[in-house]
Coordinates of C-alpha atoms in Angstrom, one line a residue:
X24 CA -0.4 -47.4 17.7
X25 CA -1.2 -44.0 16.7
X26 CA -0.2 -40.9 19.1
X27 CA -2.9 -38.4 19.8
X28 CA -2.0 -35.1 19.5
X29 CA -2.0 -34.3 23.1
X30 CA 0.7 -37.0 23.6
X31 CA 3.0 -35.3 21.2
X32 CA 3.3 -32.2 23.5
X33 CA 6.7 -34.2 24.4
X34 CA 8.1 -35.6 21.0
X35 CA 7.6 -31.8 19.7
X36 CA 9.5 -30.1 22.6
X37 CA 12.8 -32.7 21.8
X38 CA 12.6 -31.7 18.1
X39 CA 12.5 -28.3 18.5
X40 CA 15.6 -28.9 21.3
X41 CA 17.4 -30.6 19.4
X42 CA 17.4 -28.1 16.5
X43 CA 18.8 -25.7 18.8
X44 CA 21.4 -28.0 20.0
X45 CA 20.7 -27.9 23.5
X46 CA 20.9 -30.9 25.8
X47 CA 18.1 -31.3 27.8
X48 CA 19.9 -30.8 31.3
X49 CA 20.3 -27.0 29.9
X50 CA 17.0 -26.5 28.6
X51 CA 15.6 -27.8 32.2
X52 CA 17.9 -25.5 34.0
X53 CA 16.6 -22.9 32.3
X54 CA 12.8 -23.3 32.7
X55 CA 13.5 -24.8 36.4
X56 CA 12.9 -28.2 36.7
X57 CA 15.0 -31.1 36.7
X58 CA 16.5 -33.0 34.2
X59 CA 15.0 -36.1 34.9
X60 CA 11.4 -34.6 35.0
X61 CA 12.4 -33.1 31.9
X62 CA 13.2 -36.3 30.7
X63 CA 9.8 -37.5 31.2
X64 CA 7.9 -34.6 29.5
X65 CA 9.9 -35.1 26.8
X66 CA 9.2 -39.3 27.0
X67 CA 5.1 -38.2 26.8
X68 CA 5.2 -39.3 30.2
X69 CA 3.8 -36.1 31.8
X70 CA 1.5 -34.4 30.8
X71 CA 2.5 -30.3 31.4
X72 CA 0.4 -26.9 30.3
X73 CA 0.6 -23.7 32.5
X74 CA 3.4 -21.8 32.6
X75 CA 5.7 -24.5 32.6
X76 CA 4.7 -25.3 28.9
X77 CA 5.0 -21.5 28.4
X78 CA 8.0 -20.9 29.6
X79 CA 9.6 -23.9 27.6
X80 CA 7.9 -22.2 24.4
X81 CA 9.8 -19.1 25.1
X82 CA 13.2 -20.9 25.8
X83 CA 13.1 -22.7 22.8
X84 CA 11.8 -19.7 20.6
X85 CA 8.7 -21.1 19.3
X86 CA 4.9 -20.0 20.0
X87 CA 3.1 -21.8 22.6
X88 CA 0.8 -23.5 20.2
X89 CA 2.9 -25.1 18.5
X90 CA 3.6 -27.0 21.6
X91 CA 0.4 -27.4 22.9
X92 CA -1.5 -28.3 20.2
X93 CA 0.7 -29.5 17.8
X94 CA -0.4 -29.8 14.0
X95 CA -3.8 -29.1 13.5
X96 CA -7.1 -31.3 12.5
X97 CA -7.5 -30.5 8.9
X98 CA -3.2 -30.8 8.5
X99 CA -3.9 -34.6 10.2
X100 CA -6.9 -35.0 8.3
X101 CA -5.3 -34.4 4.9
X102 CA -2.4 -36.2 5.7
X103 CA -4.0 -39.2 6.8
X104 CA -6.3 -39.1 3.6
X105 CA -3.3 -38.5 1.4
X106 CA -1.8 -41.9 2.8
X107 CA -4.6 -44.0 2.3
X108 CA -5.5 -42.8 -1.2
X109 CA -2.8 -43.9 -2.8
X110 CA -3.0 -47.8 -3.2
X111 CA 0.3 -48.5 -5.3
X112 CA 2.5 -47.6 -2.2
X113 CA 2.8 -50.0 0.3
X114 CA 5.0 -50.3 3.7
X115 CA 5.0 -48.9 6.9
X116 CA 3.9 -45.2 7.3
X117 CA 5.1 -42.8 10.1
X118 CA 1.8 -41.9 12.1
X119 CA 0.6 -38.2 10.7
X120 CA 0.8 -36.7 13.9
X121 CA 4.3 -38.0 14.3
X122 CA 5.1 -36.6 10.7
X123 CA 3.7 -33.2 11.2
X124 CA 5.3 -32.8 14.5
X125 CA 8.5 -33.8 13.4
X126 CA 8.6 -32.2 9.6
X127 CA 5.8 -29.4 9.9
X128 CA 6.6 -27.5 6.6
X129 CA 6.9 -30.6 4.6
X130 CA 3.6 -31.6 6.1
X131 CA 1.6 -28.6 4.9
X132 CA 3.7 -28.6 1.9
X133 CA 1.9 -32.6 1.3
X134 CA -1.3 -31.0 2.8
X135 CA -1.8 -28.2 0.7
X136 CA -0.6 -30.5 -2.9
X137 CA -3.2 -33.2 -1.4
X138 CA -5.6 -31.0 -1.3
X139 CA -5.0 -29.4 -4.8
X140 CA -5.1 -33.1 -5.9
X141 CA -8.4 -33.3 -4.4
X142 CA -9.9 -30.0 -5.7
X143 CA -9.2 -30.4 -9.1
X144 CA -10.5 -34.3 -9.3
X145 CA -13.7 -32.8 -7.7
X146 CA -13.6 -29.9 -10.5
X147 CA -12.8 -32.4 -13.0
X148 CA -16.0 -34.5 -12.1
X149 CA -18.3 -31.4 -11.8
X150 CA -17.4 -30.6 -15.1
X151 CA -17.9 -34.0 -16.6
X152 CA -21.4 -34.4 -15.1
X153 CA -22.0 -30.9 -16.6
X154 CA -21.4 -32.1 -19.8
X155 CA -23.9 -35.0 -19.8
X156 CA -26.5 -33.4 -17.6
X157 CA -26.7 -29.7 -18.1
X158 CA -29.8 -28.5 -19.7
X159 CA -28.2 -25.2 -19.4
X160 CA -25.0 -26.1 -20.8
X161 CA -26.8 -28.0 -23.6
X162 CA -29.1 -25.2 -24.7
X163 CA -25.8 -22.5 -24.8
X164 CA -24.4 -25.2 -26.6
X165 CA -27.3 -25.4 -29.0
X166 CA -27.3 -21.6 -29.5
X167 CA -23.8 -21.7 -30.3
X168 CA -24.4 -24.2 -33.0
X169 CA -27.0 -22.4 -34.9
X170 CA -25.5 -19.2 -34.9
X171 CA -22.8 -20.1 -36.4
X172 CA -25.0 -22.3 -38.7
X173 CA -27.3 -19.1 -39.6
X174 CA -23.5 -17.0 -39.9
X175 CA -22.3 -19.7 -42.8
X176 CA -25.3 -19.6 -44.4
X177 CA -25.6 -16.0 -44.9
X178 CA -21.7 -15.9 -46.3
X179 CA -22.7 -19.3 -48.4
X180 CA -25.1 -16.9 -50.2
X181 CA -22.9 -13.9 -50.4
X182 CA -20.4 -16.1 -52.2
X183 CA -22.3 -18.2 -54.2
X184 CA -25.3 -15.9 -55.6
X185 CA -24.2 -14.2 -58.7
X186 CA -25.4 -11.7 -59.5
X187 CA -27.0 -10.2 -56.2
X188 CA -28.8 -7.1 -55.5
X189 CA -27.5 -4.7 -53.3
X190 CA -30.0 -4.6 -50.9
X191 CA -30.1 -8.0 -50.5
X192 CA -26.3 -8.5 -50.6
X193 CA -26.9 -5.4 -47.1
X194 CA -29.6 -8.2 -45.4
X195 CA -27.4 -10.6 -45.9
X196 CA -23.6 -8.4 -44.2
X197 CA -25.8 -7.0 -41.4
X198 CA -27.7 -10.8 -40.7
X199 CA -23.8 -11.8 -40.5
X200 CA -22.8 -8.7 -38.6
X201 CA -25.7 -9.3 -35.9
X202 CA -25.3 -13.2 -35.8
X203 CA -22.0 -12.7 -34.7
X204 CA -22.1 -10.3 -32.1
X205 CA -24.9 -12.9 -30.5
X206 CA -21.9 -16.1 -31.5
X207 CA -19.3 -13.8 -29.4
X208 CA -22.1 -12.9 -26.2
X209 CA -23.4 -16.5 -26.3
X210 CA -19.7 -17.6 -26.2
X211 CA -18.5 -15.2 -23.0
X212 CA -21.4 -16.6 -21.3
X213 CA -20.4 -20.2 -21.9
X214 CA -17.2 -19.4 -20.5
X215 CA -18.3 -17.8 -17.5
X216 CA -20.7 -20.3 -16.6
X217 CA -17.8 -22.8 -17.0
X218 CA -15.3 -20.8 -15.4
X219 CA -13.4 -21.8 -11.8
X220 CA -10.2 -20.2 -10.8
X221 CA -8.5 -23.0 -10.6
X222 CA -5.2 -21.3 -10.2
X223 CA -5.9 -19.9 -6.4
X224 CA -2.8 -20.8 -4.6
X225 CA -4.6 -22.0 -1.8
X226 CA -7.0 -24.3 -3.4
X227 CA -9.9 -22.1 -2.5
X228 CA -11.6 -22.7 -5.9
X229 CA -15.3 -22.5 -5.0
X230 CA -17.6 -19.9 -2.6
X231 CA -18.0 -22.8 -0.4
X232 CA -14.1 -22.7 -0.2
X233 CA -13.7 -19.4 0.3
X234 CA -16.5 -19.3 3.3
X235 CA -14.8 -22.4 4.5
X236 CA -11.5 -20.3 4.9
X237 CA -12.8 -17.2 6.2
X238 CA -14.2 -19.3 8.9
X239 CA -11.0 -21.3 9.8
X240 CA -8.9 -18.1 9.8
X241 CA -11.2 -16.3 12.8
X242 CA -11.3 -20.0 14.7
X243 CA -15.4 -19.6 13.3
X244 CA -15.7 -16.5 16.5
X245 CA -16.0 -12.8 15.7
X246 CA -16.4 -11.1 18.8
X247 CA -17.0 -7.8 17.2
X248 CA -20.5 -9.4 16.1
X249 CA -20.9 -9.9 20.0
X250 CA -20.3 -6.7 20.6
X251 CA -21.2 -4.6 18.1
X252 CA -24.2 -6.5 16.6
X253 CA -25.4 -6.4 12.9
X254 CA -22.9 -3.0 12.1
X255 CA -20.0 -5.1 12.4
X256 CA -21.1 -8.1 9.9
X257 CA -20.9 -5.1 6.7
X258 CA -17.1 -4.3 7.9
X259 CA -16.1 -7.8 8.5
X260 CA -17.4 -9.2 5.3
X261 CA -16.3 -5.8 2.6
X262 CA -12.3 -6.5 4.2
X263 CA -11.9 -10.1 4.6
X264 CA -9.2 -11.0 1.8
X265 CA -10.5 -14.6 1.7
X266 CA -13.9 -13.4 0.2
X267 CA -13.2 -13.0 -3.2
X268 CA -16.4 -13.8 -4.8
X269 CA -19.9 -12.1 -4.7
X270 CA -21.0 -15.4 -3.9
X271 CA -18.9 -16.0 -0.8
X272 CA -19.2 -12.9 0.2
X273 CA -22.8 -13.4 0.4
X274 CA -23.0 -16.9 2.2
X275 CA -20.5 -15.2 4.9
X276 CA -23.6 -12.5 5.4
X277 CA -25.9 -15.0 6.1
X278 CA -23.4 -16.7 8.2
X279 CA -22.8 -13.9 10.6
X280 CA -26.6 -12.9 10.4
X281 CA -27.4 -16.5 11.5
X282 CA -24.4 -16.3 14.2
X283 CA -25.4 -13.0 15.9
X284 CA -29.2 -14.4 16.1
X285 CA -27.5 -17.4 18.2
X286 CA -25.3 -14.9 20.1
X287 CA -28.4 -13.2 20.8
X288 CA -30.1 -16.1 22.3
X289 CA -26.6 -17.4 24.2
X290 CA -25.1 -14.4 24.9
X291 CA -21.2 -15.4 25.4
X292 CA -21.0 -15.1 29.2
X293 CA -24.7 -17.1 29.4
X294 CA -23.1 -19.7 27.0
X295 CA -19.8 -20.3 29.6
X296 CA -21.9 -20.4 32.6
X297 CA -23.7 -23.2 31.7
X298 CA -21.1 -25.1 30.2
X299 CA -19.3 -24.2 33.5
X300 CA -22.2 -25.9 35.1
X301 CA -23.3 -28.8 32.6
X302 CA -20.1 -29.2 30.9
X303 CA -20.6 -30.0 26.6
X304 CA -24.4 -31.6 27.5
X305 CA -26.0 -29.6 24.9
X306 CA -29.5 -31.0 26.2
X307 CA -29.2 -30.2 29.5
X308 CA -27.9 -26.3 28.4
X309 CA -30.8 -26.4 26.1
X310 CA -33.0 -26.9 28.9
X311 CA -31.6 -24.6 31.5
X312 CA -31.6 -22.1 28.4
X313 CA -35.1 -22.5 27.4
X314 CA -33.5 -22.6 24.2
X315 CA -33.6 -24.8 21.1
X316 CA -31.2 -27.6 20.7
X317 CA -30.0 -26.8 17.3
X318 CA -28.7 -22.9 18.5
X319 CA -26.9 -24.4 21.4
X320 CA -25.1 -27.0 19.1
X321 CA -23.8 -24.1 16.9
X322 CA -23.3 -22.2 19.4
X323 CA -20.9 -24.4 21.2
X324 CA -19.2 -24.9 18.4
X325 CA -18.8 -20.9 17.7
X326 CA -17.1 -20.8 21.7
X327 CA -13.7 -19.8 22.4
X328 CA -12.0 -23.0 22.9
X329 CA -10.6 -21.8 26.0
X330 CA -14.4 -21.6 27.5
X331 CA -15.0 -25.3 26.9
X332 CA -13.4 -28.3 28.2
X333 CA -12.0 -29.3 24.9
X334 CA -12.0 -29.2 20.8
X335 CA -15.4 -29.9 19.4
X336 CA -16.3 -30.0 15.8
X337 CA -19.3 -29.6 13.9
X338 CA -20.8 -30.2 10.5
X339 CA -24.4 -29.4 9.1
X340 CA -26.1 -30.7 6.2
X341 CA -29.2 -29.8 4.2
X342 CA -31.8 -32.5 3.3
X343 CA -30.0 -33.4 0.4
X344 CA -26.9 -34.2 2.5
X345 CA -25.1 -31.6 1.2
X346 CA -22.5 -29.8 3.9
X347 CA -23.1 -26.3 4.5
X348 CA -20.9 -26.1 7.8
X349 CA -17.8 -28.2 8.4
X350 CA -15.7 -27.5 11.3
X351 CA -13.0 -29.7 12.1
X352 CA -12.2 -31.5 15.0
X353 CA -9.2 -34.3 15.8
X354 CA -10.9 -38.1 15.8
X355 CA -13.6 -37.8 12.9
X356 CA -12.6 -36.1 9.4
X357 CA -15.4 -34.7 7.5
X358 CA -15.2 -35.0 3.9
X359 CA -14.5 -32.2 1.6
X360 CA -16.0 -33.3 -1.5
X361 CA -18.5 -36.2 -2.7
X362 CA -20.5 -38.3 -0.4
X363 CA -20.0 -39.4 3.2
X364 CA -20.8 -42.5 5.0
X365 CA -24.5 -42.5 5.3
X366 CA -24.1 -44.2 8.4
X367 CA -23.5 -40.9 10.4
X368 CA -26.3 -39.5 12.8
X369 CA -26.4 -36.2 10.6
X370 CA -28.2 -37.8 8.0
X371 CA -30.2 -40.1 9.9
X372 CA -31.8 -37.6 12.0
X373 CA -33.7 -36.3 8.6
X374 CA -35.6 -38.7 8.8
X375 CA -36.5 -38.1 12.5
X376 CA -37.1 -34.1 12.4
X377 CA -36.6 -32.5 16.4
X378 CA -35.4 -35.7 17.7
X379 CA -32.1 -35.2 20.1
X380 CA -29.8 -38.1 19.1
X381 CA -26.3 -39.0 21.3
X382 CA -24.3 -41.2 19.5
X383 CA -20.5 -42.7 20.7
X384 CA -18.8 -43.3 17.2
X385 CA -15.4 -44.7 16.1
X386 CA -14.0 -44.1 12.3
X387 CA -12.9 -47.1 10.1
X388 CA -9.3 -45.3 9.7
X389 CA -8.8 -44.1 13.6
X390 CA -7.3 -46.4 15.9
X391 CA -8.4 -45.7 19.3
X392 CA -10.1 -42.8 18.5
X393 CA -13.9 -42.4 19.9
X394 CA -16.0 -39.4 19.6
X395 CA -19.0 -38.2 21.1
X396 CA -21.7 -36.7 18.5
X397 CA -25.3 -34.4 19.5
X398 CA -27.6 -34.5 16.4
X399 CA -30.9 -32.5 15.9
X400 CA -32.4 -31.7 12.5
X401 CA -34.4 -28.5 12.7
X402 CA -37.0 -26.4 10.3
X403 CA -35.2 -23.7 8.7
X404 CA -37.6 -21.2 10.0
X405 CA -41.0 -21.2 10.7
X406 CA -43.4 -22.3 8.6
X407 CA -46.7 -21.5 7.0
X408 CA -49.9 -23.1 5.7
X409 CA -48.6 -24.1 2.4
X410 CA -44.7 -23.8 2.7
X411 CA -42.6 -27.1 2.8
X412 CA -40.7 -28.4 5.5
X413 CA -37.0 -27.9 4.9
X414 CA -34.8 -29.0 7.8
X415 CA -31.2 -28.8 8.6
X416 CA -28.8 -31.4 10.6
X417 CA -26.9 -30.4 12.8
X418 CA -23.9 -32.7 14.6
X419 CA -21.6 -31.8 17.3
X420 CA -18.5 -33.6 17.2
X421 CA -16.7 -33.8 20.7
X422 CA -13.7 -35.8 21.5
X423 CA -13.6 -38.6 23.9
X424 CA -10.7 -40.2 26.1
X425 CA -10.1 -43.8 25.6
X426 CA -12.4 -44.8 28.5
X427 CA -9.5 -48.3 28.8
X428 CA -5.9 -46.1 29.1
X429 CA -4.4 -49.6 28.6
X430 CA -6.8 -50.0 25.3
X431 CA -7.2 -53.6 25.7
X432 CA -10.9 -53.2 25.9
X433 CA -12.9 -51.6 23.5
X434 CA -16.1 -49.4 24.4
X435 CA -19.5 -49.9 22.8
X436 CA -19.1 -47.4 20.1
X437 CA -20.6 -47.6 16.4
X438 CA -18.3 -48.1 13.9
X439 CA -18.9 -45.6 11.2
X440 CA -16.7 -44.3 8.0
X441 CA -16.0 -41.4 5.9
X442 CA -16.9 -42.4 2.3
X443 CA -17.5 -46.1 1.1
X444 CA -14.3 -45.5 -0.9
X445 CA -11.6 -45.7 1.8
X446 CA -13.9 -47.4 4.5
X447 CA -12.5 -50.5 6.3
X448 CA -15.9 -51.7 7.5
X449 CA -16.5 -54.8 6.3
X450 CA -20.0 -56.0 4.7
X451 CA -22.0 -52.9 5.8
X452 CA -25.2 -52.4 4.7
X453 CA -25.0 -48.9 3.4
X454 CA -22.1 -49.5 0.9
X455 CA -22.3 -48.0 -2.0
X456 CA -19.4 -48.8 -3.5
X457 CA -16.1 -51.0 -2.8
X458 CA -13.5 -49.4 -0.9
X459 CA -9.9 -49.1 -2.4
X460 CA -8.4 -50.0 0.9
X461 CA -7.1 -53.4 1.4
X462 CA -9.1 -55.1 3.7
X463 CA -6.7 -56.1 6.4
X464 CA -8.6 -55.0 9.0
X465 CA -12.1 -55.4 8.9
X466 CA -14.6 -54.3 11.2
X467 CA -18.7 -54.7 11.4
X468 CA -20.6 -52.4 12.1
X469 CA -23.6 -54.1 14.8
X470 CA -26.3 -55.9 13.4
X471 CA -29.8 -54.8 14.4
X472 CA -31.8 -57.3 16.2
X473 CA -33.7 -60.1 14.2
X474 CA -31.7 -58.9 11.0
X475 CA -29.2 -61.0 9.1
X476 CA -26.2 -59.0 8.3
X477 CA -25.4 -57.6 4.9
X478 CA -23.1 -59.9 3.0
X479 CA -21.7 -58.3 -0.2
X480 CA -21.8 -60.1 -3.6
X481 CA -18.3 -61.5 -4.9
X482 CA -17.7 -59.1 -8.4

C-alpha cells in the first residue's frame, strides 16, 4: 500500500536519527517526551506538528519542512512516472514517497535525469512534426535551395564561358556576392527558428518552462504585487534569474498582471476570511464575494498554504487543451508534455462555458488516492459584437482523506488517468491509444446509463 506523504512525517524523523546515531530514548529526552511516544511518532502512529515537530527539526539539524512535508509533488510525480515508463524492468518497487524520504538526493538526482529524458523526447517530437508540417520551415528550406541553385549557376558561367566580357563576368561576381549574403541570412534564420537550449541544466528548455519555474520557486505568491500593485510586477520580472527569454519574461508579465487583477478583487485578508468561514467551497466564496468563479479558483490556488486547510493544485487549459497553468498538488499529476486523459473535468467543461462542475476523481496509477476537483471555463474577457468566444478551463485540485481509514470500501469517485499511454483503465471510451502498462489491474471507468460500455478491438 502506498504511504501518503503526511504518514511519512515518522519514517523521515528515524532516518534522519539514525544518521546522526542517536537512539531514540536520547532524541526523546531531548525534545521532552517519552520514549515510547517517540516510538510511536516514529511508527506513523501519531500524527505530531506544532512545536513538537519543530523542536525535533532543530534537534536533529534539519529544516522543518523537510519533516513536515516530506518530498514534494512534482519530486513524487516524476518519480512515480519514471517507474512506470520503463516496461523492461519488472519487480517490486519501493513506494516513491518511501524512496524520496529515505534517499532524497538520489531522488532528485532520478527526478531531474527523468525529466531531461522527458524534455528532450518532447523536443525530439516537436522537431520531427516540424519537419513534415512546417510551411515555415519548408519555404526557408525552399529559399535555401534556390540560392544556392542561383549561386552555382552564376560560377557555372564564370567557369565555363570563354571568352567573357568584363562587364558581364562583374554581373555575374556581384549576383554571387549578393546570393550569398541572402544563403548566409536565410541560413541564421533557419537556425534560430530551430534553436532550443537544450543544454539548460535544469531542463528549463522552453518559455513555458521557464514561467513554470519562476512560479514554483515563489510557491506561485508574490506579496510585493499585493502590496505594491503594478510597480512591483516591472522589478520582479527584469531580476528573476529563471526568466531568461524575452518570451518568458513576457508570459510572466501577463501572469502577474492577471494575478494583481484577482488580488484586486480578493484582497488577501478578504480571501482568508471566507475560507475561514466556507472552508475550499469555491462556490459558496464566490457567492459571498459577489465574485466570479473562475478568479476565486485562481485565487485559492495563489493563497499562502498556511491560509487554507490544505495543498491544492490547479491547472488551466485553453480551448485547444493546451496547459497554460499547472500547479502541482500530491494525488493527481498533471502532465508535462503531450496529451492528457480527456476524461478530466477541465476539458469537459469547454464544452459547457460558465457551468460550475464538482467532480471526486481517483487516478489510474494512485492507490487510495482521491481528490476533489472545481471546474469553470470562462470568456477571456469581454466580448464584442463580432469577436469570438475564447474560453479558458479552469480546475482546482484539492486533496481528499480516504473517507474509509481502513480502506476496505471504496467511495464513488470517477476513475480518470493521465495519458492513454500509461493509464490502467480498462476499455474506456476515450482511449486513444494502448497503454504500455501491463494490465494487471484494470479498472472501468462508470458506464452512463442506457450505454453499452466501450470494448476495445483485439490488434
Amino acid at each position: 500500500m502506498t504511504m501518503t506523504q503526511g504518514q511519512l512525517t515518522g519514517t523521515a524523523i528515524r532516518e534522519h536519527r539514525q544518521r546522526l546515531g542517536l537512539r531514540q530514548v536520547e532524541l526523546a529526552r531531548l525534545v521532552g517526551i517519552s520514549a515510547s511516544y517517540f516510538n510511536q511518532i516514529e511508527q506513523n502512529r501519531r500524527r505530531i506538528g506544532g512545536k513538537l515537530l519543530s523542536d525535533i527539526a532543530t534537534a536533529l539539524g534539519v529544516d522543518l519542512a523537510l519533516l513536515a512535508e516530506g518530498a514534494n509533488a512534482r519530486l513524487i510525480d516524476l518519480l512515480r512516472d519514471a517507474q512506470t515508463s520503463e516496461q523492461r524492468l519488472t519487480g517490486d518497487f519501493e513506494a516513491p514517497e518511501a524512496f524520496a524520504s529515505r534517499f532524497p538526493e538520489w531522488a532528485r538526482l532520478l527526478a531531474a535525469r527523468h525529466r531531461r529524458a522527458l524534455t528532450l523526447e518532447h523536443l525530439m517530437e516537436s522537431l520531427t512534426d516540424r519537419l513534415a508540417h512546417d510551411r515555415q520551415l519548408a519555404d526557408a528550406l525552399h529559399e535555401l535551395l534556390s540560392t544556392v541553385t542561383a549561386i552555382r549557376s552564376s560560377a557555372s558561367i564564370l567557369v565555363d564561358v570563354r571568352p567573357l566580357e568584363q562587364v558581364w563576368r562583374d554581373r555575374f561576381e556581384r549576383n554571387i556576392i549578393e546570393d550569398s549574403a541572402r544563403l548566409a541570412r536565410g541560413a541564421q534564420a533557419l537556425v534560430d527558428y530551430l534553436d532550443v537550449d537544450a543544454t539548460a541544466p535544469d531542463g528549463t528548455t522552453s518559455p513555458r518552462d521557464e514561467l513554470e519555474a519562476f512560479l514554483e520557486d515563489n510557491a506561485y505568491h508574490f506579496p510585493t504585487v499585493e502590496t505594491s500593485g503594478a510597480d512591483a510586477i516591472e522589478g520582479i520580472v527584469t531580476t528573476e534569474t529563471r526568466l531568461k527569454s524575452l518570451q518568458a519574461k513576457a508570459m510572466a508579465r501577463e501572469h502577474l498582471r492577471s494575478y494583481l487583477h484577482d488580488a484586486n478583487k480578493i484582497p488577501l485578508s478578504v480571501g482568508a476570511k471566507a475560507v475561514a468561514r466556507h472552508g475550499i467551497d469555491p462556490l459558496a466564496i464566490a457567492r459571498d464575494l459577489d465574485v466570479d468563479l473562475a478568479s476565486v479558483l485562481r485565487r485559492l490556488a495563489a493563497m499562502p498554504e498556511a491560509m487554507l486547510p490544505g495543498p491544492v493544485g490547479l491547472a488551466i487549459c485553453d480551448v485547444s487543451g493546451a496547459f497554460l497553468l499547472r500547479k502541482q498538488v500530491e494525488g493527481f499529476s498533471l502532465l508535462r508534455h503531450g496529451a492528457a486523459c480527456p476524461l478530466w473535468p477541465l476539458f469537459q467543461s469547454l464544452s459547457q462555458p460558465l457551468r460550475p462542475m464538482r467532480r471526486l476523481l481517483q487516478q489510474s496509477n494512485r492507490d487510495h488516492s482521491f481528490v476533489q476537483t472545481f471546474t469553470v471555463a470562462a470568456p477571456v474577457a469581454d466580448l464584442g459584437f463580432e469577436e469570438d468566444l475564447l474560453l479558458r478551463a479552469h480546475m482546482l485540485i484539492v486533496p481528499q482523506r480516504h473517507p474509509n481509514p481502513d480502506k476496505t470500501a471504496e467511495p464513488a469517485a470517477r476513475p480518470v488517468g493521465l495519458t492513454c499511454r500509461t493509464c490502467e483503465i480498462d476499455d474506456c471510451r476515450a482511449r486513444r491509444e494502448p497503454s504500455i502498462l501491463a494490465q494487471s489491474q484494470k479498472r472501468k471507468p462508470p458506464a452512463r446509463p442506457g450505454q453499452r460500455p466501450f470494448a476495445r478491438k483485439a490488434p
